[in-house]
PDB file of C-alpha atoms in Angstrom:
ATOM      1  CA  SER A 152       2.580  13.862   3.435  1.00 68.00           C
ATOM      2  CA  ALA A 153       0.621  13.122   6.595  1.00 82.00           C
ATOM      3  CA  VAL A 154       2.200  11.559   9.667  1.00 92.00           C
ATOM      4  CA  ILE A 155       0.401   8.300  10.376  1.00 96.00           C
ATOM      5  CA  SER A 156       0.788   6.157  13.472  1.00 97.00           C
ATOM      6  CA  GLN A 157      -0.616   2.734  14.258  1.00 98.00           C
ATOM      7  CA  LYS A 158      -1.019   0.911  17.549  1.00 98.00           C
ATOM      8  CA  PRO A 159      -0.062  -1.734  18.402  1.00 98.00           C
ATOM      9  CA  SER A 160       2.976  -2.061  16.145  1.00 97.00           C
ATOM     10  CA  ARG A 161       2.982  -5.813  16.692  1.00 97.00           C
ATOM     11  CA  ASP A 162       1.199  -8.375  18.788  1.00 97.00           C
ATOM     12  CA  ILE A 163       1.013 -12.092  19.373  1.00 97.00           C
ATOM     13  CA  CYS A 164      -2.518 -13.312  19.986  1.00 97.00           C
ATOM     14  CA  GLN A 165      -4.274 -16.535  20.826  1.00 97.00           C
ATOM     15  CA  ARG A 166      -6.682 -18.255  18.472  1.00 97.00           C
ATOM     16  CA  GLY A 167     -10.289 -17.180  19.014  1.00 97.00           C
ATOM     17  CA  THR A 168      -9.509 -13.783  20.496  1.00 98.00           C
ATOM     18  CA  SER A 169      -9.973 -10.361  18.893  1.00 98.00           C
ATOM     19  CA  LEU A 170      -7.574  -7.457  18.472  1.00 98.00           C
ATOM     20  CA  THR A 171      -8.284  -3.809  17.686  1.00 98.00           C
ATOM     21  CA  ILE A 172      -5.722  -1.838  15.698  1.00 98.00           C
ATOM     22  CA  GLN A 173      -5.744   1.951  15.806  1.00 98.00           C
ATOM     23  CA  CYS A 174      -4.731   4.404  13.077  1.00 98.00           C
ATOM     24  CA  GLN A 175      -4.117   8.059  13.926  1.00 98.00           C
ATOM     25  CA  VAL A 176      -3.296  10.834  11.439  1.00 96.00           C
ATOM     26  CA  ASP A 177      -1.818  14.205  12.349  1.00 94.00           C
ATOM     27  CA  SER A 178      -4.209  16.134  10.098  1.00 91.00           C
ATOM     28  CA  GLN A 179      -7.686  15.736   8.674  1.00 91.00           C
ATOM     29  CA  VAL A 180      -7.895  13.452   5.660  1.00 90.00           C
ATOM     30  CA  THR A 181     -10.716  12.631   3.303  1.00 87.00           C
ATOM     31  CA  MET A 182     -10.088   8.934   2.826  1.00 88.00           C
ATOM     32  CA  MET A 183      -8.869   6.187   5.138  1.00 93.00           C
ATOM     33  CA  PHE A 184      -8.292   2.617   4.019  1.00 95.00           C
ATOM     34  CA  TRP A 185      -7.318  -0.662   5.664  1.00 97.00           C
ATOM     35  CA  TYR A 186      -5.086  -3.217   3.907  1.00 97.00           C
ATOM     36  CA  ARG A 187      -3.805  -6.660   4.742  1.00 98.00           C
ATOM     37  CA  GLN A 188      -0.360  -7.880   3.730  1.00 96.00           C
ATOM     38  CA  GLN A 189       0.199 -11.588   4.268  1.00 93.00           C
ATOM     39  CA  PRO A 190       3.786 -12.811   4.692  1.00 88.00           C
ATOM     40  CA  GLY A 191       5.770 -12.344   1.504  1.00 87.00           C
ATOM     41  CA  GLN A 192       2.752 -11.030  -0.373  1.00 91.00           C
ATOM     42  CA  SER A 193       1.418  -7.798  -1.796  1.00 94.00           C
ATOM     43  CA  LEU A 194      -1.205  -5.558  -0.260  1.00 95.00           C
ATOM     44  CA  THR A 195      -4.903  -6.375  -0.430  1.00 96.00           C
ATOM     45  CA  LEU A 196      -7.552  -3.769   0.345  1.00 95.00           C
ATOM     46  CA  ILE A 197      -9.900  -4.828   3.138  1.00 97.00           C
ATOM     47  CA  ALA A 198     -12.215  -1.828   3.259  1.00 95.00           C
ATOM     48  CA  THR A 199     -12.667   1.912   3.000  1.00 93.00           C
ATOM     49  CA  ALA A 200     -13.325   3.495   6.397  1.00 94.00           C
ATOM     50  CA  ASN A 201     -16.116   6.044   6.022  1.00 89.00           C
ATOM     51  CA  GLN A 202     -16.463   8.823   8.564  1.00 89.00           C
ATOM     52  CA  GLY A 203     -19.719   8.571  10.422  1.00 84.00           C
ATOM     53  CA  SER A 204     -21.056   5.586   8.499  1.00 86.00           C
ATOM     54  CA  GLU A 205     -20.412   1.909   7.908  1.00 90.00           C
ATOM     55  CA  ALA A 206     -17.216   0.928   6.139  1.00 93.00           C
ATOM     56  CA  THR A 207     -17.272  -0.270   2.525  1.00 92.00           C
ATOM     57  CA  TYR A 208     -15.807  -3.776   2.309  1.00 95.00           C
ATOM     58  CA  GLU A 209     -14.045  -5.418  -0.614  1.00 93.00           C
ATOM     59  CA  SER A 210     -14.973  -8.811  -1.940  1.00 93.00           C
ATOM     60  CA  GLY A 211     -13.909 -11.520   0.481  1.00 96.00           C
ATOM     61  CA  PHE A 212     -14.005  -9.319   3.586  1.00 97.00           C
ATOM     62  CA  VAL A 213     -17.016  -8.939   5.890  1.00 97.00           C
ATOM     63  CA  ILE A 214     -17.956  -6.635   8.726  1.00 97.00           C
ATOM     64  CA  ASP A 215     -18.407  -9.426  11.264  1.00 97.00           C
ATOM     65  CA  LYS A 216     -14.788 -10.472  10.833  1.00 98.00           C
ATOM     66  CA  PHE A 217     -13.250  -7.012  10.349  1.00 98.00           C
ATOM     67  CA  PRO A 218     -15.405  -4.362  12.051  1.00 97.00           C
ATOM     68  CA  ILE A 219     -14.139  -0.854  11.353  1.00 97.00           C
ATOM     69  CA  SER A 220     -14.838   2.459  13.000  1.00 96.00           C
ATOM     70  CA  ARG A 221     -14.073   5.975  11.856  1.00 96.00           C
ATOM     71  CA  PRO A 222     -15.465   8.487  14.321  1.00 95.00           C
ATOM     72  CA  ASN A 223     -13.703  11.517  12.815  1.00 94.00           C
ATOM     73  CA  LEU A 224     -11.370  12.667  10.034  1.00 93.00           C
ATOM     74  CA  THR A 225      -8.139  11.722  11.815  1.00 95.00           C
ATOM     75  CA  PHE A 226      -8.801   8.343  13.463  1.00 97.00           C
ATOM     76  CA  SER A 227      -9.922   4.837  12.557  1.00 97.00           C
ATOM     77  CA  THR A 228      -9.848   1.370  14.097  1.00 98.00           C
ATOM     78  CA  LEU A 229      -9.841  -2.105  12.570  1.00 98.00           C
ATOM     79  CA  THR A 230     -10.762  -5.123  14.685  1.00 98.00           C
ATOM     80  CA  VAL A 231      -9.709  -8.608  13.665  1.00 98.00           C
ATOM     81  CA  SER A 232     -12.326 -10.850  15.261  1.00 98.00           C
ATOM     82  CA  ASN A 233     -12.209 -14.496  16.308  1.00 98.00           C
ATOM     83  CA  MET A 234      -8.662 -14.801  15.049  1.00 98.00           C
ATOM     84  CA  SER A 235      -7.100 -17.901  13.498  1.00 97.00           C
ATOM     85  CA  PRO A 236      -3.495 -18.482  12.399  1.00 96.00           C
ATOM     86  CA  GLU A 237      -4.557 -17.533   8.850  1.00 96.00           C
ATOM     87  CA  ASP A 238      -5.097 -13.983  10.098  1.00 97.00           C
ATOM     88  CA  SER A 239      -1.380 -13.609  10.792  1.00 97.00           C
ATOM     89  CA  SER A 240      -0.477 -10.627   8.623  1.00 97.00           C
ATOM     90  CA  ILE A 241       0.589  -7.035   8.581  1.00 97.00           C
ATOM     91  CA  TYR A 242      -2.418  -4.725   8.795  1.00 98.00           C
ATOM     92  CA  LEU A 243      -1.843  -1.304   7.281  1.00 98.00           C
ATOM     93  CA  CYS A 244      -3.888   1.838   7.214  1.00 97.00           C
ATOM     94  CA  SER A 245      -3.519   4.408   4.476  1.00 95.00           C
ATOM     95  CA  VAL A 246      -4.892   7.902   4.045  1.00 93.00           C
ATOM     96  CA  GLY A 247      -5.684  10.096   1.081  1.00 86.00           C
ATOM     97  CA  GLY A 248      -7.072  13.508   0.283  1.00 76.00           C
ATOM     98  CA  GLY A 249      -7.439  16.402   2.680  1.00 68.00           C
ATOM     99  CA  SER A 250      -6.398  20.027   2.576  1.00 64.00           C
ATOM    100  CA  GLY A 251      -3.795  20.702  -0.105  1.00 64.00           C
ATOM    101  CA  ARG A 252      -3.385  17.048  -1.050  1.00 63.00           C
ATOM    102  CA  ASN A 253      -3.817  15.183  -4.307  1.00 69.00           C
ATOM    103  CA  TYR A 254      -7.027  13.191  -3.956  1.00 66.00           C
ATOM    104  CA  ASN A 255      -5.522  10.027  -5.435  1.00 73.00           C
ATOM    105  CA  GLU A 256      -2.283   9.877  -3.444  1.00 82.00           C
ATOM    106  CA  GLN A 257      -2.263   7.403  -0.572  1.00 89.00           C
ATOM    107  CA  PHE A 258       0.204   7.395   2.305  1.00 92.00           C
ATOM    108  CA  PHE A 259       0.675   4.456   4.606  1.00 95.00           C
ATOM    109  CA  GLY A 260       1.157   3.936   8.281  1.00 96.00           C
ATOM    110  CA  PRO A 261       3.935   1.675   9.621  1.00 97.00           C
ATOM    111  CA  GLY A 262       1.627  -1.313   9.969  1.00 97.00           C
ATOM    112  CA  ALA A 263       0.586  -3.654  12.766  1.00 98.00           C
ATOM    113  CA  ARG A 264       2.265  -7.049  12.636  1.00 97.00           C
ATOM    114  CA  LEU A 265      -0.087  -9.682  13.976  1.00 97.00           C
ATOM    115  CA  THR A 266       0.844 -13.266  14.784  1.00 97.00           C
ATOM    116  CA  VAL A 267      -1.924 -15.665  15.790  1.00 97.00           C
ATOM    117  CA  LEU A 268      -0.945 -18.848  17.592  1.00 96.00           C
TER     118      LEU A 268
ATOM    119  CA  GLY B 135      12.267  -6.741  11.209  1.00 39.00           C
ATOM    120  CA  GLU B 136      10.809  -9.515   9.144  1.00 40.00           C
ATOM    121  CA  SER B 137      11.173  -9.492   5.385  1.00 40.00           C
ATOM    122  CA  VAL B 138       8.206  -8.807   3.139  1.00 43.00           C
ATOM    123  CA  GLY B 139      10.032 -10.164   0.109  1.00 45.00           C
ATOM    124  CA  LEU B 140      10.152 -13.876   0.871  1.00 50.00           C
ATOM    125  CA  HIS B 141       8.191 -14.972  -2.208  1.00 62.00           C
ATOM    126  CA  LEU B 142       8.777 -12.078  -4.568  1.00 79.00           C
ATOM    127  CA  PRO B 143      10.824 -11.809  -7.781  1.00 90.00           C
ATOM    128  CA  THR B 144      14.247 -10.369  -7.052  1.00 93.00           C
ATOM    129  CA  LEU B 145      16.384  -7.878  -8.938  1.00 95.00           C
ATOM    130  CA  SER B 146      20.007  -7.854  -7.861  1.00 96.00           C
ATOM    131  CA  VAL B 147      22.192  -4.901  -8.877  1.00 96.00           C
ATOM    132  CA  GLN B 148      25.605  -3.534  -8.056  1.00 97.00           C
ATOM    133  CA  GLU B 149      25.880  -0.343  -6.075  1.00 97.00           C
ATOM    134  CA  GLY B 150      26.171   2.590  -8.469  1.00 97.00           C
ATOM    135  CA  ASP B 151      24.396   0.854 -11.353  1.00 97.00           C
ATOM    136  CA  ASN B 152      20.999   1.903 -12.617  1.00 97.00           C
ATOM    137  CA  SER B 153      17.991  -0.255 -11.698  1.00 97.00           C
ATOM    138  CA  ILE B 154      14.871  -0.846 -13.720  1.00 97.00           C
ATOM    139  CA  ILE B 155      11.858  -2.391 -12.021  1.00 97.00           C
ATOM    140  CA  ASN B 156       8.960  -3.412 -14.216  1.00 95.00           C
ATOM    141  CA  CYS B 157       5.257  -3.780 -13.628  1.00 94.00           C
ATOM    142  CA  ALA B 158       2.394  -4.939 -15.837  1.00 93.00           C
ATOM    143  CA  TYR B 159      -0.982  -3.486 -14.903  1.00 89.00           C
ATOM    144  CA  SER B 160      -4.355  -5.017 -15.506  1.00 82.00           C
ATOM    145  CA  ASN B 161      -6.847  -2.393 -16.604  1.00 84.00           C
ATOM    146  CA  SER B 162      -6.385  -0.398 -19.797  1.00 82.00           C
ATOM    147  CA  ALA B 163      -8.732   2.235 -18.336  1.00 82.00           C
ATOM    148  CA  SER B 164      -6.505   2.907 -15.320  1.00 85.00           C
ATOM    149  CA  ASP B 165      -5.497   6.542 -15.258  1.00 85.00           C
ATOM    150  CA  TYR B 166      -3.349   6.878 -12.151  1.00 89.00           C
ATOM    151  CA  PHE B 167      -0.319   4.901 -11.027  1.00 93.00           C
ATOM    152  CA  ILE B 168       1.956   4.992  -7.979  1.00 94.00           C
ATOM    153  CA  TRP B 169       5.260   3.380  -7.079  1.00 96.00           C
ATOM    154  CA  TYR B 170       5.890   2.492  -3.436  1.00 97.00           C
ATOM    155  CA  LYS B 171       9.026   1.375  -1.640  1.00 97.00           C
ATOM    156  CA  GLN B 172       8.670  -0.932   1.363  1.00 97.00           C
ATOM    157  CA  GLU B 173      11.661  -1.531   3.598  1.00 95.00           C
ATOM    158  CA  SER B 174      11.732  -4.463   5.967  1.00 92.00           C
ATOM    159  CA  GLY B 175       9.490  -3.860   8.972  1.00 90.00           C
ATOM    160  CA  LYS B 176       7.974  -0.661   7.601  1.00 94.00           C
ATOM    161  CA  GLY B 177       4.886   0.473   5.741  1.00 95.00           C
ATOM    162  CA  PRO B 178       4.997   1.333   2.019  1.00 96.00           C
ATOM    163  CA  GLN B 179       6.568   4.703   1.257  1.00 95.00           C
ATOM    164  CA  PHE B 180       5.275   6.829  -1.638  1.00 93.00           C
ATOM    165  CA  ILE B 181       8.003   7.324  -4.272  1.00 95.00           C
ATOM    166  CA  ILE B 182       6.442   8.808  -7.383  1.00 95.00           C
ATOM    167  CA  ASP B 183       3.168   8.850  -9.270  1.00 93.00           C
ATOM    168  CA  ILE B 184       2.081   9.378 -12.855  1.00 94.00           C
ATOM    169  CA  ARG B 185      -1.198  10.028 -14.630  1.00 91.00           C
ATOM    170  CA  SER B 186      -2.185   8.381 -17.889  1.00 90.00           C
ATOM    171  CA  ASN B 187      -1.891  11.631 -19.838  1.00 91.00           C
ATOM    172  CA  MET B 188       1.891  11.410 -19.347  1.00 94.00           C
ATOM    173  CA  ASP B 189       4.397   8.796 -20.470  1.00 95.00           C
ATOM    174  CA  LYS B 190       7.300   9.892 -18.295  1.00 97.00           C
ATOM    175  CA  ARG B 191       7.830  11.628 -14.999  1.00 97.00           C
ATOM    176  CA  GLN B 192      11.061  12.305 -13.158  1.00 97.00           C
ATOM    177  CA  GLY B 193      11.829  12.716  -9.502  1.00 94.00           C
ATOM    178  CA  GLN B 194      15.000  12.742  -7.500  1.00 93.00           C
ATOM    179  CA  ARG B 195      17.067   9.828  -8.906  1.00 96.00           C
ATOM    180  CA  VAL B 196      13.873   8.109 -10.029  1.00 97.00           C
ATOM    181  CA  THR B 197      11.977   8.082 -13.314  1.00 98.00           C
ATOM    182  CA  VAL B 198       8.659   6.425 -14.025  1.00 97.00           C
ATOM    183  CA  LEU B 199       7.775   5.402 -17.561  1.00 97.00           C
ATOM    184  CA  LEU B 200       4.272   4.505 -18.669  1.00 96.00           C
ATOM    185  CA  ASN B 201       3.502   2.557 -21.825  1.00 95.00           C
ATOM    186  CA  LYS B 202      -0.276   2.429 -22.166  1.00 92.00           C
ATOM    187  CA  THR B 203      -0.128   0.423 -25.388  1.00 93.00           C
ATOM    188  CA  VAL B 204       1.200  -2.646 -23.608  1.00 93.00           C
ATOM    189  CA  LYS B 205      -0.052  -1.712 -20.091  1.00 93.00           C
ATOM    190  CA  HIS B 206       3.451  -1.509 -18.707  1.00 94.00           C
ATOM    191  CA  LEU B 207       4.967   0.661 -16.014  1.00 95.00           C
ATOM    192  CA  SER B 208       8.622   0.885 -15.042  1.00 97.00           C
ATOM    193  CA  LEU B 209      10.606   2.552 -12.283  1.00 97.00           C
ATOM    194  CA  GLN B 210      14.172   3.536 -13.030  1.00 98.00           C
ATOM    195  CA  ILE B 211      16.525   4.281 -10.158  1.00 98.00           C
ATOM    196  CA  ALA B 212      19.773   6.025 -11.047  1.00 97.00           C
ATOM    197  CA  ALA B 213      23.029   5.250  -9.259  1.00 97.00           C
ATOM    198  CA  THR B 214      21.452   2.652  -6.996  1.00 97.00           C
ATOM    199  CA  GLN B 215      22.546   2.804  -3.371  1.00 96.00           C
ATOM    200  CA  PRO B 216      22.403   0.246  -0.543  1.00 96.00           C
ATOM    201  CA  GLY B 217      19.574   2.287   0.992  1.00 96.00           C
ATOM    202  CA  ASP B 218      17.475   1.537  -2.069  1.00 97.00           C
ATOM    203  CA  SER B 219      17.284  -2.133  -1.062  1.00 97.00           C
ATOM    204  CA  ALA B 220      13.593  -2.815  -0.470  1.00 97.00           C
ATOM    205  CA  VAL B 221      10.475  -4.277  -2.034  1.00 96.00           C
ATOM    206  CA  TYR B 222       8.957  -2.053  -4.718  1.00 97.00           C
ATOM    207  CA  PHE B 223       5.247  -2.141  -5.538  1.00 96.00           C
ATOM    208  CA  CYS B 224       3.353  -0.536  -8.368  1.00 95.00           C
ATOM    209  CA  ALA B 225      -0.311   0.320  -7.867  1.00 94.00           C
ATOM    210  CA  GLU B 226      -3.105   1.421 -10.202  1.00 91.00           C
ATOM    211  CA  ASN B 227      -6.422   3.041  -9.387  1.00 84.00           C
ATOM    212  CA  ALA B 228      -9.481   0.819  -9.298  1.00 73.00           C
ATOM    213  CA  PHE B 229     -12.799   1.290 -11.039  1.00 65.00           C
ATOM    214  CA  TRP B 230     -16.410   0.774 -10.096  1.00 62.00           C
ATOM    215  CA  GLY B 231     -18.507  -1.765 -11.941  1.00 62.00           C
ATOM    216  CA  ASP B 232     -20.107   0.993 -13.991  1.00 65.00           C
ATOM    217  CA  GLY B 233     -16.693   2.117 -15.214  1.00 62.00           C
ATOM    218  CA  GLY B 234     -16.257   5.109 -12.928  1.00 66.00           C
ATOM    219  CA  ALA B 235     -12.811   5.669 -11.424  1.00 63.00           C
ATOM    220  CA  THR B 236     -12.336   5.277  -7.688  1.00 72.00           C
ATOM    221  CA  ASN B 237      -9.532   6.374  -5.416  1.00 77.00           C
ATOM    222  CA  LYS B 238      -8.901   2.790  -4.334  1.00 85.00           C
ATOM    223  CA  LEU B 239      -5.618   1.203  -5.354  1.00 90.00           C
ATOM    224  CA  ILE B 240      -4.819  -2.247  -6.717  1.00 90.00           C
ATOM    225  CA  PHE B 241      -1.291  -3.372  -5.933  1.00 93.00           C
ATOM    226  CA  GLY B 242       1.032  -5.429  -8.095  1.00 91.00           C
ATOM    227  CA  THR B 243       2.958  -8.406  -6.767  1.00 91.00           C
ATOM    228  CA  GLY B 244       6.120  -6.479  -5.923  1.00 94.00           C
ATOM    229  CA  THR B 245       9.832  -6.816  -6.724  1.00 96.00           C
ATOM    230  CA  LEU B 246      12.623  -7.198  -4.207  1.00 95.00           C
ATOM    231  CA  LEU B 247      15.578  -4.970  -5.099  1.00 97.00           C
ATOM    232  CA  ALA B 248      18.852  -6.213  -3.619  1.00 96.00           C
ATOM    233  CA  VAL B 249      21.794  -3.835  -3.922  1.00 96.00           C
ATOM    234  CA  GLN B 250      25.215  -5.486  -3.755  1.00 93.00           C
ATOM    235  CA  PRO B 251      28.036  -3.331  -2.367  1.00 89.00           C
TER     236      PRO B 251
END
């Protein structure tokens, strides 16, 4: 599996500010995804990060709130904009596909734990 | 780290016993399933996957069973150890509106496995 790192690992932010979370993979991957995991809950897909084009968002998530970049095949960022306490969650990136990998398998980063005061 | 299992169903087993974690999936057309293990403070870890053309697949100490008739998936862990304590999620692949399969995953609600020494 790929080695995936995320920065920051955790942060405490003030209401109304924005935070950008980075996801770095040690090898080129076809797919990159961003998930949200609210406290005590399961994972919900926010969007698919597309290399060189706009991300594809799931129902209930919009680009103005969660802008995503993916400049290449190993890196993506998720920004949580104009944060409120309801945005307090773990934000996870996952990757799939790439050389020698099963296209369907997804592997996750360690997550970024965000607390909004 | 903080727990991700605060509101999840819990399975409590004795060390050395076998564990069976169950999952009901939503779409009879789903053709790919994954089990993940999430320890406190970490991202989900890939355990084992299975395609719909199989009804059983074995890994190291783990077995996944798929019953397509009742849309049920189970994860069996043999000789459960304290290190197996975690939240376990099943996931199925998602489909486009026109019925085509995607490589996006839909996660189940999760089960907290607590191993008693």
